[in-house]
Coordinates of N, CA, C and O in Angstrom, one line a residue:
M1479 N 12.5 -20.4 -102.2 CA 13.6 -19.4 -102.3 C 14.8 -19.9 -101.7 O 14.8 -20.4 -100.5
P1480 N 16.0 -19.9 -102.4 CA 17.2 -20.4 -101.8 C 17.6 -19.7 -100.5 O 17.3 -18.5 -100.4
F1481 N 18.3 -20.4 -99.7 CA 18.7 -19.8 -98.4 C 19.5 -18.6 -98.5 O 19.4 -17.6 -97.8
V1482 N 20.4 -18.6 -99.5 CA 21.3 -17.4 -99.7 C 20.5 -16.2 -100.1 O 20.7 -15.1 -99.5
E1483 N 19.5 -16.3 -100.9 CA 18.6 -15.2 -101.3 C 17.8 -14.7 -100.1 O 17.6 -13.6 -99.9
F1484 N 17.3 -15.7 -99.3 CA 16.5 -15.4 -98.1 C 17.4 -14.6 -97.1 O 16.9 -13.6 -96.5
T1485 N 18.6 -15.0 -96.9 CA 19.5 -14.3 -96.0 C 19.8 -12.9 -96.5 O 19.8 -12.0 -95.7
A1486 N 20.0 -12.8 -97.8 CA 20.2 -11.4 -98.4 C 19.0 -10.5 -98.2 O 19.1 -9.3 -97.9
L1487 N 17.8 -11.1 -98.3 CA 16.6 -10.4 -98.0 C 16.5 -9.9 -96.6 O 16.2 -8.8 -96.3
L1488 N 16.9 -10.8 -95.7 CA 16.9 -10.4 -94.2 C 17.9 -9.3 -93.9 O 17.6 -8.4 -93.2
A1489 N 19.0 -9.4 -94.6 CA 20.0 -8.3 -94.4 C 19.5 -7.0 -94.9 O 19.7 -5.9 -94.2
L1490 N 18.9 -7.0 -96.1 CA 18.4 -5.8 -96.7 C 17.2 -5.2 -95.8 O 17.2 -4.0 -95.5
A1491 N 16.4 -6.1 -95.4 CA 15.2 -5.7 -94.5 C 15.7 -5.1 -93.2 O 15.1 -4.1 -92.7
T1492 N 16.7 -5.7 -92.6 CA 17.3 -5.1 -91.4 C 17.8 -3.7 -91.6 O 17.5 -2.8 -90.8
A1493 N 18.7 -3.6 -92.6 CA 19.3 -2.3 -92.9 C 18.3 -1.2 -93.2 O 18.4 -0.1 -92.7
M1494 N 17.4 -1.5 -94.0 CA 16.4 -0.5 -94.5 C 15.4 -0.2 -93.4 O 14.9 0.9 -93.2
S1495 N 14.9 -1.2 -92.7 CA 13.8 -1.0 -91.7 C 14.3 -0.4 -90.4 O 13.6 0.4 -89.8
F1496 N 15.5 -0.7 -89.9 CA 15.9 -0.2 -88.7 C 16.8 1.1 -88.7 O 17.1 1.7 -87.7
S1497 N 17.2 1.5 -90.0 CA 17.9 2.7 -90.1 C 16.9 3.9 -90.0 O 15.7 3.7 -90.4
P1498 N 17.3 5.0 -89.5 CA 16.3 6.1 -89.4 C 15.8 6.6 -90.7 O 16.5 6.6 -91.7
G1499 N 14.5 6.9 -90.7 CA 13.9 7.4 -91.9 C 12.6 8.1 -91.5 O 12.3 8.3 -90.3
P1500 N 11.7 8.5 -92.4 CA 10.5 9.2 -92.1 C 9.6 8.4 -91.1 O 9.1 9.0 -90.2
N1501 N 9.5 7.1 -91.3 CA 8.6 6.3 -90.5 C 9.1 6.2 -89.1 O 8.3 6.4 -88.1
T1502 N 10.4 5.8 -88.9 CA 10.9 5.6 -87.6 C 11.0 6.9 -86.8 O 10.7 6.9 -85.6
T1503 N 11.3 8.0 -87.5 CA 11.4 9.3 -86.9 C 10.0 9.7 -86.4 O 9.8 10.2 -85.2
L1504 N 9.0 9.5 -87.2 CA 7.6 9.9 -86.8 C 7.1 9.0 -85.7 O 6.4 9.5 -84.8
A1505 N 7.4 7.7 -85.7 CA 7.0 6.8 -84.7 C 7.6 7.2 -83.3 O 6.9 7.2 -82.3
T1506 N 8.8 7.6 -83.3 CA 9.5 8.0 -82.1 C 8.9 9.3 -81.6 O 8.5 9.4 -80.4
A1507 N 8.7 10.3 -82.5 CA 8.1 11.6 -82.1 C 6.7 11.4 -81.6 O 6.3 12.1 -80.6
L1508 N 5.9 10.6 -82.3 CA 4.5 10.4 -81.8 C 4.4 9.8 -80.4 O 3.6 10.3 -79.6
A1509 N 5.2 8.8 -80.2 CA 5.2 8.2 -78.9 C 5.7 9.1 -77.8 O 5.2 9.1 -76.7
A1510 N 6.8 9.9 -78.1 CA 7.3 10.8 -77.1 C 6.3 11.9 -76.8 O 6.2 12.4 -75.6
N1511 N 5.6 12.4 -77.8 CA 4.6 13.5 -77.6 C 3.3 13.0 -77.0 O 2.7 13.7 -76.2
R1512 N 2.8 11.9 -77.5 CA 1.4 11.5 -77.1 C 1.3 10.1 -76.5 O 0.2 9.6 -76.2
G1513 N 2.4 9.4 -76.3 CA 2.4 8.1 -75.7 C 2.4 6.9 -76.7 O 2.0 7.1 -77.8
L1514 N 2.8 5.8 -76.2 CA 2.9 4.6 -77.1 C 1.5 4.2 -77.6 O 1.4 3.8 -78.8
R1515 N 0.5 4.2 -76.8 CA -0.8 3.8 -77.2 C -1.3 4.6 -78.4 O -1.8 4.1 -79.4
H1516 N -1.1 5.9 -78.4 CA -1.4 6.8 -79.5 C -0.6 6.4 -80.8 O -1.1 6.4 -81.9
A1517 N 0.7 6.2 -80.5 CA 1.6 6.0 -81.7 C 1.3 4.6 -82.3 O 1.7 4.5 -83.5
M1518 N 0.7 3.7 -81.6 CA 0.4 2.4 -82.2 C -0.4 2.5 -83.5 O -0.3 1.6 -84.4
R1519 N -1.3 3.5 -83.6 CA -2.0 3.6 -84.9 C -1.1 3.8 -86.1 O -1.3 3.1 -87.1
F1520 N 0.0 4.6 -85.9 CA 0.9 4.8 -86.9 C 1.8 3.6 -87.1 O 2.1 3.2 -88.2
V1521 N 2.2 2.9 -86.0 CA 3.1 1.7 -86.0 C 2.4 0.6 -86.9 O 3.0 0.0 -87.7
W1522 N 1.1 0.5 -86.7 CA 0.3 -0.5 -87.5 C 0.1 -0.1 -88.9 O 0.0 -0.9 -89.8
A1523 N 0.0 1.2 -89.1 CA -0.3 1.8 -90.4 C 0.9 1.5 -91.4 O 0.7 1.3 -92.6
V1524 N 2.1 1.6 -90.9 CA 3.3 1.5 -91.7 C 3.3 0.2 -92.5 O 3.4 0.1 -93.7
P1525 N 3.2 -1.0 -91.8 CA 3.3 -2.3 -92.6 C 2.1 -2.4 -93.5 O 2.2 -3.0 -94.6
V1526 N 0.9 -1.9 -93.1 CA -0.2 -2.0 -94.0 C 0.0 -1.2 -95.3 O -0.2 -1.7 -96.4
G1527 N 0.4 0.1 -95.1 CA 0.7 0.9 -96.3 C 1.8 0.4 -97.1 O 1.7 0.4 -98.3
W1528 N 2.9 -0.1 -96.4 CA 4.0 -0.6 -97.2 C 3.7 -1.9 -97.9 O 4.2 -2.1 -99.1
S1529 N 2.9 -2.7 -97.3 CA 2.4 -3.9 -98.0 C 1.7 -3.6 -99.3 O 1.9 -4.2 -100.3
A1530 N 0.8 -2.6 -99.2 CA 0.0 -2.2 -100.4 C 1.0 -1.6 -101.4 O 0.8 -1.9 -102.6
L1531 N 2.0 -0.9 -101.0 CA 3.0 -0.3 -101.9 C 3.8 -1.5 -102.6 O 4.0 -1.4 -103.8
L1532 N 4.2 -2.5 -101.9 CA 4.9 -3.6 -102.4 C 4.0 -4.3 -103.5 O 4.5 -4.7 -104.5
L1533 N 2.8 -4.5 -103.1 CA 1.9 -5.2 -104.1 C 1.7 -4.4 -105.3 O 1.6 -5.0 -106.4
V1534 N 1.6 -3.1 -105.2 CA 1.4 -2.2 -106.3 C 2.7 -2.3 -107.2 O 2.6 -2.4 -108.5
C1535 N 3.8 -2.3 -106.6 CA 5.1 -2.4 -107.4 C 5.2 -3.8 -108.0 O 5.6 -3.9 -109.2
A1536 N 4.8 -4.8 -107.3 CA 4.9 -6.2 -107.9 C 3.9 -6.3 -109.1 O 4.1 -7.1 -110.0
G1537 N 2.8 -5.5 -109.0 CA 1.7 -5.6 -110.0 C 2.1 -4.8 -111.3 O 1.3 -4.8 -112.2
G1538 N 3.2 -4.1 -111.3 CA 3.7 -3.4 -112.5 C 3.7 -1.9 -112.4 O 4.3 -1.3 -113.2
V1539 N 3.1 -1.3 -111.3 CA 3.1 0.1 -111.2 C 4.6 0.6 -110.9 O 4.9 1.7 -111.3
G1540 N 5.3 -0.2 -110.2 CA 6.7 0.1 -109.9 C 7.5 0.4 -111.2 O 8.3 1.3 -111.3
A1541 N 7.3 -0.5 -112.2 CA 8.0 -0.3 -113.5 C 7.5 1.0 -114.2 O 8.3 1.7 -114.8
L1542 N 6.3 1.3 -114.0 CA 5.7 2.5 -114.6 C 6.4 3.7 -113.9 O 6.7 4.7 -114.6
V1543 N 6.5 3.7 -112.6 CA 7.1 4.8 -111.9 C 8.6 5.0 -112.4 O 9.0 6.1 -112.6
V1544 N 9.3 3.9 -112.6 CA 10.7 4.0 -113.0 C 10.7 4.5 -114.5 O 11.6 5.3 -114.8
A1545 N 9.7 4.1 -115.3 CA 9.7 4.5 -116.7 C 9.2 5.9 -117.0 O 9.6 6.5 -118.0
V1546 N 8.4 6.4 -116.1 CA 7.9 7.8 -116.3 C 8.5 8.8 -115.3 O 8.0 8.8 -114.2
P1547 N 9.5 9.5 -115.7 CA 10.1 10.5 -114.8 C 9.2 11.5 -114.2 O 9.4 11.8 -113.0
A1548 N 8.2 11.9 -114.9 CA 7.2 12.9 -114.3 C 6.5 12.3 -113.1 O 6.2 13.0 -112.1
L1549 N 6.1 11.0 -113.2 CA 5.4 10.4 -112.1 C 6.3 10.2 -110.9 O 5.9 10.5 -109.8
R1550 N 7.6 9.8 -111.2 CA 8.6 9.7 -110.1 C 8.8 11.1 -109.4 O 8.9 11.2 -108.2
L1551 N 8.9 12.1 -110.2 CA 9.1 13.5 -109.7 C 7.9 13.9 -108.8 O 8.0 14.5 -107.8
A1552 N 6.7 13.6 -109.3 CA 5.4 13.9 -108.5 C 5.4 13.3 -107.2 O 5.1 13.9 -106.2
I1553 N 5.8 12.0 -107.1 CA 5.9 11.3 -105.8 C 6.9 11.9 -105.0 O 6.7 12.1 -103.8
K1554 N 8.1 12.2 -105.5 CA 9.2 12.8 -104.8 C 8.7 14.2 -104.2 O 9.0 14.5 -103.0
V1555 N 8.1 15.0 -105.0 CA 7.7 16.4 -104.6 C 6.7 16.3 -103.5 O 6.7 17.0 -102.5
A1556 N 5.7 15.4 -103.7 CA 4.7 15.2 -102.6 C 5.3 14.7 -101.3 O 4.9 15.2 -100.2
G1557 N 6.2 13.8 -101.4 CA 6.9 13.2 -100.2 C 7.7 14.3 -99.5 O 7.6 14.4 -98.3
I1558 N 8.4 15.1 -100.2 CA 9.3 16.1 -99.6 C 8.4 17.2 -99.0 O 8.6 17.6 -97.8
A1559 N 7.3 17.6 -99.7 CA 6.4 18.6 -99.1 C 5.7 18.0 -97.8 O 5.6 18.8 -96.8
Y1560 N 5.3 16.8 -97.8 CA 4.7 16.2 -96.6 C 5.7 16.1 -95.5 O 5.3 16.5 -94.3
L1561 N 6.9 15.7 -95.7 CA 7.9 15.7 -94.6 C 8.2 17.0 -94.1 O 8.3 17.2 -92.8
L1562 N 8.3 18.0 -94.9 CA 8.6 19.4 -94.4 C 7.4 19.9 -93.6 O 7.6 20.6 -92.6
W1563 N 6.2 19.6 -94.0 CA 5.0 20.0 -93.3 C 5.0 19.3 -91.9 O 4.7 20.0 -90.9
L1564 N 5.3 18.0 -91.9 CA 5.4 17.3 -90.6 C 6.5 17.9 -89.7 O 6.3 18.1 -88.5
A1565 N 7.6 18.2 -90.3 CA 8.7 18.8 -89.5 C 8.3 20.2 -89.0 O 8.6 20.5 -87.8
F1566 N 7.6 21.0 -89.7 CA 7.1 22.3 -89.2 C 6.2 22.1 -88.0 O 6.3 22.7 -87.0
K1567 N 5.2 21.2 -88.2 CA 4.3 20.9 -87.1 C 5.0 20.4 -85.8 O 4.8 20.9 -84.7
L1568 N 5.9 19.5 -86.0 CA 6.7 18.9 -84.9 C 7.6 20.0 -84.2 O 7.6 20.0 -83.0
S1569 N 8.2 20.8 -85.0 CA 9.1 21.8 -84.4 C 8.4 22.8 -83.5 O 9.1 23.5 -82.7
R1570 N 7.1 22.9 -83.6 CA 6.4 23.9 -82.8 C 5.8 23.4 -81.5 O 5.3 24.1 -80.7
S1571 N 5.9 22.1 -81.3 CA 5.4 21.5 -80.1 C 6.4 21.5 -79.0 O 7.4 20.9 -79.0
A1572 N 6.1 22.3 -77.9 CA 7.0 22.5 -76.8 C 6.6 21.8 -75.5 O 7.3 21.6 -74.6
Q1573 N 5.3 21.5 -75.5 CA 4.7 20.9 -74.2 C 3.9 19.7 -74.6 O 3.2 19.7 -75.7
L1574 N 3.8 18.7 -73.8 CA 3.0 17.5 -74.0 C 1.5 17.9 -74.2 O 0.8 17.4 -75.1
G1575 N 1.1 19.0 -73.5 CA -0.3 19.4 -73.7 C -0.6 20.0 -75.1 O -1.6 19.8 -75.7
Q1576 N 0.4 20.6 -75.7 CA 0.3 21.1 -77.1 C 0.2 20.0 -78.0 O -0.6 20.0 -78.9
A1577 N 1.0 19.0 -77.8 CA 1.0 17.8 -78.7 C -0.4 17.1 -78.6 O -0.9 16.7 -79.6
Q1578 N -0.9 17.0 -77.4 CA -2.2 16.4 -77.2 C -3.3 17.2 -77.8 O -4.3 16.6 -78.2
A1579 N -3.1 18.5 -78.0 CA -4.1 19.3 -78.6 C -4.2 19.1 -80.1 O -5.1 19.6 -80.7
G1580 N -3.4 18.3 -80.7 CA -3.5 17.9 -82.1 C -2.4 18.3 -83.0 O -2.5 18.1 -84.2
R1581 N -1.3 18.9 -82.4 CA -0.2 19.3 -83.3 C 0.5 18.1 -83.9 O 0.9 18.1 -85.1
M1582 N 0.6 17.0 -83.1 CA 1.2 15.8 -83.6 C 0.2 14.7 -83.7 O 0.0 13.9 -82.8
D1583 N -0.6 14.7 -84.7 CA -1.7 13.7 -84.9 C -1.6 13.2 -86.3 O -2.0 13.8 -87.2
V1584 N -1.1 11.9 -86.4 CA -1.1 11.2 -87.6 C -1.8 10.0 -87.4 O -1.5 9.1 -86.6
G1585 N -3.0 9.8 -88.1 CA -3.9 8.7 -87.9 C -3.4 7.5 -88.7 O -2.4 7.5 -89.5
F1586 N -4.2 6.4 -88.6 CA -3.9 5.2 -89.3 C -3.8 5.3 -90.8 O -2.8 5.0 -91.4
W1587 N -4.9 5.9 -91.4 CA -4.9 6.0 -92.8 C -3.9 7.0 -93.4 O -3.4 6.8 -94.4
Q1588 N -3.7 8.0 -92.6 CA -2.7 9.0 -93.0 C -1.3 8.3 -93.0 O -0.5 8.6 -93.9
G1589 N -1.0 7.5 -92.0 CA 0.2 6.8 -91.9 C 0.4 5.8 -93.0 O 1.5 5.6 -93.6
A1590 N -0.7 5.1 -93.4 CA -0.6 4.1 -94.5 C -0.4 4.8 -95.8 O 0.4 4.4 -96.6
A1591 N -1.1 5.9 -96.0 CA -1.0 6.7 -97.3 C 0.4 7.3 -97.4 O 0.9 7.5 -98.5
M1592 N 1.0 7.6 -96.2 CA 2.3 8.2 -96.2 C 3.4 7.4 -97.0 O 4.3 7.9 -97.5
Q1593 N 3.2 6.0 -97.0 CA 4.1 5.1 -97.6 C 4.2 5.4 -99.1 O 5.3 5.2 -99.7
F1594 N 3.1 5.9 -99.7 CA 3.1 6.1 -101.1 C 3.9 7.4 -101.5 O 4.0 7.7 -102.7
V1595 N 4.2 8.2 -100.5 CA 5.0 9.4 -100.8 C 6.4 9.4 -100.1 O 7.1 10.4 -100.0
N1596 N 6.7 8.2 -99.6 CA 8.0 8.0 -98.9 C 9.0 7.3 -99.9 O 8.9 6.2 -100.3
I1597 N 9.9 8.1 -100.3 CA 10.9 7.7 -101.3 C 11.7 6.4 -100.8 O 12.0 5.5 -101.5
K1598 N 12.0 6.4 -99.5 CA 12.7 5.3 -98.9 C 11.9 4.0 -99.1 O 12.4 2.9 -99.4
A1599 N 10.6 4.1 -98.9 CA 9.7 3.0 -99.0 C 9.6 2.5 -100.5 O 9.6 1.3 -100.8
W1600 N 9.5 3.5 -101.4 CA 9.5 3.2 -102.8 C 10.8 2.4 -103.2 O 10.7 1.4 -103.9
L1601 N 11.9 3.0 -102.8 CA 13.2 2.4 -103.2 C 13.3 0.9 -102.7 O 13.8 0.0 -103.4
L1602 N 12.9 0.7 -101.4 CA 12.9 -0.6 -100.9 C 11.9 -1.6 -101.6 O 12.3 -2.7 -102.0
A1603 N 10.7 -1.1 -101.9 CA 9.8 -1.9 -102.6 C 10.2 -2.3 -104.0 O 10.2 -3.4 -104.4
L1604 N 10.8 -1.3 -104.7 CA 11.3 -1.5 -106.1 C 12.5 -2.5 -106.1 O 12.6 -3.3 -106.9
T1605 N 13.4 -2.3 -105.1 CA 14.5 -3.2 -105.0 C 14.1 -4.6 -104.7 O 14.6 -5.6 -105.3
I1606 N 13.2 -4.8 -103.8 CA 12.7 -6.2 -103.5 C 12.0 -6.8 -104.7 O 12.3 -8.0 -105.0
V1607 N 11.1 -6.1 -105.3 CA 10.4 -6.6 -106.5 C 11.5 -7.0 -107.6 O 11.4 -8.1 -108.2
A1608 N 12.4 -6.1 -107.9 CA 13.4 -6.4 -108.9 C 14.3 -7.5 -108.5 O 14.7 -8.3 -109.4
G1609 N 14.7 -7.6 -107.3 CA 15.7 -8.6 -106.9 C 15.2 -9.9 -106.5 O 15.9 -10.9 -106.6
W1610 N 13.9 -10.0 -106.0 CA 13.4 -11.2 -105.4 C 12.2 -11.8 -106.1 O 11.8 -12.9 -105.9
V1611 N 11.4 -10.9 -106.8 CA 10.1 -11.3 -107.3 C 10.0 -11.3 -108.8 O 9.6 -12.3 -109.4
A1612 N 10.2 -10.2 -109.4 CA 9.9 -10.0 -110.9 C 10.7 -10.9 -111.8 O 11.9 -11.2 -111.5
G1613 N 10.0 -11.5 -112.8 CA 10.7 -12.3 -113.8 C 11.0 -13.7 -113.3 O 11.7 -14.5 -114.0
R1614 N 10.5 -14.1 -112.2 CA 10.8 -15.5 -111.7 C 9.5 -16.3 -111.9 O 8.4 -15.9 -111.9
E1615 N 9.8 -17.6 -112.2 CA 8.7 -18.5 -112.5 C 7.8 -18.7 -111.2 O 6.6 -18.9 -111.3
D1616 N 8.4 -18.6 -110.1 CA 7.7 -18.8 -108.8 C 7.5 -17.4 -108.1 O 7.5 -17.3 -106.9
S1617 N 7.2 -16.4 -108.9 CA 7.1 -15.0 -108.4 C 6.0 -14.9 -107.3 O 6.2 -14.2 -106.3
L1618 N 4.8 -15.6 -107.5 CA 3.8 -15.5 -106.5 C 4.2 -16.1 -105.2 O 3.9 -15.6 -104.1
A1619 N 4.9 -17.3 -105.3 CA 5.4 -18.0 -104.1 C 6.4 -17.1 -103.4 O 6.5 -17.0 -102.2
R1620 N 7.3 -16.4 -104.2 CA 8.3 -15.6 -103.6 C 7.7 -14.4 -102.9 O 8.1 -13.9 -101.9
L1621 N 6.6 -13.8 -103.6 CA 5.9 -12.7 -103.0 C 5.3 -13.1 -101.6 O 5.2 -12.4 -100.7
G1622 N 4.8 -14.4 -101.6 CA 4.3 -14.9 -100.4 C 5.3 -15.1 -99.3 O 4.9 -15.2 -98.1
V1623 N 6.5 -15.2 -99.6 CA 7.6 -15.2 -98.6 C 8.0 -13.8 -98.2 O 8.2 -13.5 -97.0
V1624 N 8.2 -13.0 -99.2 CA 8.8 -11.6 -99.0 C 7.8 -10.7 -98.2 O 8.2 -10.0 -97.3
L1625 N 6.5 -10.8 -98.6 CA 5.6 -9.9 -97.9 C 5.5 -10.0 -96.4 O 5.6 -9.1 -95.7
P1626 N 5.3 -11.3 -95.9 CA 5.2 -11.4 -94.4 C 6.5 -11.0 -93.7 O 6.5 -10.4 -92.7
V1627 N 7.6 -11.3 -94.4 CA 8.9 -10.9 -93.8 C 9.0 -9.4 -93.6 O 9.4 -8.9 -92.6
M1628 N 8.6 -8.7 -94.7 CA 8.7 -7.2 -94.7 C 7.7 -6.6 -93.7 O 8.0 -5.6 -93.1
V1629 N 6.5 -7.2 -93.6 CA 5.5 -6.8 -92.6 C 6.1 -6.8 -91.2 O 6.0 -5.9 -90.4
V1630 N 6.7 -8.0 -90.9 CA 7.3 -8.1 -89.6 C 8.4 -7.1 -89.3 O 8.4 -6.5 -88.2
F1631 N 9.2 -6.9 -90.3 CA 10.3 -5.9 -90.1 C 9.8 -4.5 -90.0 O 10.2 -3.7 -89.2
A1632 N 8.8 -4.1 -90.8 CA 8.2 -2.8 -90.8 C 7.5 -2.5 -89.4 O 7.7 -1.5 -88.8
F1633 N 6.8 -3.5 -88.9 CA 6.1 -3.4 -87.6 C 7.2 -3.3 -86.5 O 7.1 -2.4 -85.6
S1634 N 8.1 -4.2 -86.5 CA 9.1 -4.3 -85.4 C 10.0 -3.1 -85.3 O 10.2 -2.6 -84.2
S1635 N 10.4 -2.6 -86.4 CA 11.3 -1.4 -86.4 C 10.6 -0.2 -85.9 O 11.1 0.6 -85.0
N1636 N 9.3 0.0 -86.3 CA 8.6 1.2 -85.9 C 8.1 1.0 -84.4 O 8.1 2.0 -83.7
L1637 N 7.8 -0.2 -84.0 CA 7.5 -0.4 -82.6 C 8.7 -0.1 -81.7 O 8.6 0.5 -80.6
L1638 N 9.9 -0.6 -82.1 CA 11.1 -0.3 -81.3 C 11.3 1.2 -81.2 O 11.6 1.7 -80.1
Y1639 N 11.2 1.9 -82.3 CA 11.4 3.4 -82.2 C 10.4 4.1 -81.4 O 10.6 5.0 -80.6
A1640 N 9.1 3.6 -81.5 CA 8.0 4.2 -80.7 C 8.2 3.9 -79.3 O 8.0 4.8 -78.4
A1641 N 8.6 2.7 -78.9 CA 8.9 2.3 -77.5 C 10.0 3.2 -76.9 O 9.9 3.7 -75.8
T1642 N 11.0 3.5 -77.7 CA 12.1 4.4 -77.3 C 11.5 5.8 -77.0 O 11.8 6.4 -76.0
G1643 N 10.7 6.3 -77.9 CA 10.1 7.6 -77.7 C 9.2 7.6 -76.5 O 9.2 8.6 -75.7
A1644 N 8.5 6.5 -76.2 CA 7.6 6.4 -75.0 C 8.4 6.4 -73.8 O 8.0 7.0 -72.7
L1645 N 9.6 5.7 -73.8 CA 10.4 5.7 -72.6 C 11.0 7.0 -72.3 O 11.2 7.3 -71.1
L1646 N 11.2 7.9 -73.3 CA 11.7 9.2 -73.0 C 10.6 10.2 -72.6 O 11.0 11.3 -72.2
R1647 N 9.4 9.8 -72.7 CA 8.3 10.7 -72.5 C 8.3 11.5 -71.2 O 8.2 12.7 -71.2
Q1648 N 8.5 10.8 -70.1 CA 8.5 11.5 -68.8 C 9.7 12.5 -68.7 O 9.6 13.6 -68.1
W1649 N 10.9 12.0 -69.1 CA 12.1 12.8 -69.1 C 11.9 14.1 -70.0 O 12.3 15.2 -69.6
L1650 N 11.3 13.9 -71.1 CA 11.1 15.0 -72.0 C 10.1 16.0 -71.5 O 10.0 17.2 -71.9
A1651 N 9.2 15.6 -70.5 CA 8.2 16.5 -70.0 C 8.8 17.6 -69.1 O 8.1 18.6 -68.8
Q1652 N 10.0 17.5 -68.8 CA 10.7 18.5 -67.9 C 11.3 19.7 -68.7 O 12.0 19.4 -69.7
G1653 N 11.0 20.9 -68.3 CA 11.6 22.1 -68.9 C 11.4 22.1 -70.4 O 10.2 21.9 -70.9
R1654 N 12.4 22.5 -71.1 CA 12.3 22.6 -72.6 C 12.8 21.5 -73.4 O 13.1 21.5 -74.6
R1655 N 12.9 20.3 -72.7 CA 13.5 19.1 -73.3 C 12.7 18.7 -74.5 O 13.2 18.3 -75.6
L1656 N 11.3 18.7 -74.3 CA 10.5 18.2 -75.4 C 10.6 19.1 -76.7 O 10.7 18.6 -77.8
L1657 N 10.7 20.4 -76.5 CA 10.9 21.3 -77.6 C 12.1 21.0 -78.4 O 12.1 20.9 -79.6
W1658 N 13.2 20.8 -77.7 CA 14.5 20.5 -78.3 C 14.5 19.1 -79.0 O 15.0 18.9 -80.0
F1659 N 13.8 18.1 -78.3 CA 13.7 16.8 -78.9 C 12.9 16.9 -80.2 O 13.2 16.3 -81.2
N1660 N 11.7 17.6 -80.1 CA 10.9 17.7 -81.3 C 11.6 18.5 -82.4 O 11.5 18.1 -83.6
R1661 N 12.4 19.4 -82.1 CA 13.2 20.1 -83.1 C 14.3 19.2 -83.7 O 14.5 19.3 -84.9
A1662 N 14.8 18.4 -82.9 CA 15.8 17.4 -83.4 C 15.1 16.4 -84.3 O 15.7 16.1 -85.4
M1663 N 13.9 15.9 -84.0 CA 13.2 15.0 -84.8 C 12.8 15.7 -86.1 O 12.8 15.1 -87.2
A1664 N 12.4 17.0 -86.0 CA 12.0 17.8 -87.2 C 13.2 17.9 -88.1 O 13.1 17.8 -89.3
L1665 N 14.4 18.1 -87.5 CA 15.6 18.2 -88.3 C 15.9 16.9 -89.1 O 16.3 17.0 -90.2
V1666 N 15.7 15.8 -88.4 CA 15.9 14.5 -89.1 C 14.9 14.4 -90.3 O 15.3 14.0 -91.4
L1667 N 13.7 14.9 -90.1 CA 12.7 14.9 -91.2 C 13.2 15.8 -92.4 O 13.1 15.5 -93.5
V1668 N 13.7 17.0 -92.0 CA 14.2 17.9 -93.0 C 15.4 17.3 -93.7 O 15.5 17.4 -95.0
I1669 N 16.3 16.7 -93.0 CA 17.5 16.0 -93.6 C 17.0 14.9 -94.5 O 17.6 14.7 -95.7
T1670 N 16.0 14.1 -94.1 CA 15.5 13.1 -95.0 C 14.9 13.7 -96.2 O 15.1 13.1 -97.3
A1671 N 14.2 14.8 -96.1 CA 13.6 15.5 -97.3 C 14.8 15.9 -98.2 O 14.6 15.8 -99.4
G1672 N 15.9 16.4 -97.6 CA 17.0 16.8 -98.4 C 17.6 15.6 -99.2 O 18.0 15.7 -100.3
W1673 N 17.7 14.5 -98.5 CA 18.1 13.2 -99.1 C 17.2 12.8 -100.3 O 17.7 12.4 -101.3
M1674 N 15.9 13.0 -100.1 CA 14.9 12.7 -101.1 C 15.1 13.5 -102.4 O 14.9 13.1 -103.5
V1675 N 15.6 14.8 -102.2 CA 15.8 15.7 -103.3 C 16.9 15.0 -104.2 O 16.8 15.1 -105.5
K1676 N 17.9 14.4 -103.6 CA 19.0 13.8 -104.4 C 18.7 12.4 -104.9 O 19.4 11.9 -105.7
A1677 N 17.7 11.8 -104.2 CA 17.5 10.3 -104.6 C 16.9 10.2 -105.9 O 16.2 11.0 -106.5

């Protein structure tokens, strides 16, 4: 892959991975509510689920999603519904004890599966396949470069957001700070769902 293309890939990966979205918001909220150790299941799940999504898109399913509006709509509706459900659960957690009781519990497989209803993840996977992989003679070699780069970015961005949430954990434990933090994170998820409606 030419250096210019690789640099463009890094720029796209940075912008898409480190900007707020469903994954980073949830990683922050999970770590703030239940600690970094608990959030690591989700942090690891994101690159695993996203890698599977990228491979599915590279294998041709991405073109099918683009070609069949009903399939795209179904993914969008499922993603919006899931984000709103997470936002509702998150907005009700006011104490760390409540969060530990299971209000904010997203496991590894749930986090990996979430990538398949995450419109931002789909857009990124489709963009990368169309721009860097599909229709190239060396498409497998390109996929071999793109996939590890994106795994590193997916892991790093969610780890950074989760670490930030974990650092805030003790401060949030005082008074009603956690409730307002959770409601702010829930609002970000609702705004993301609103963006997905227009995407």
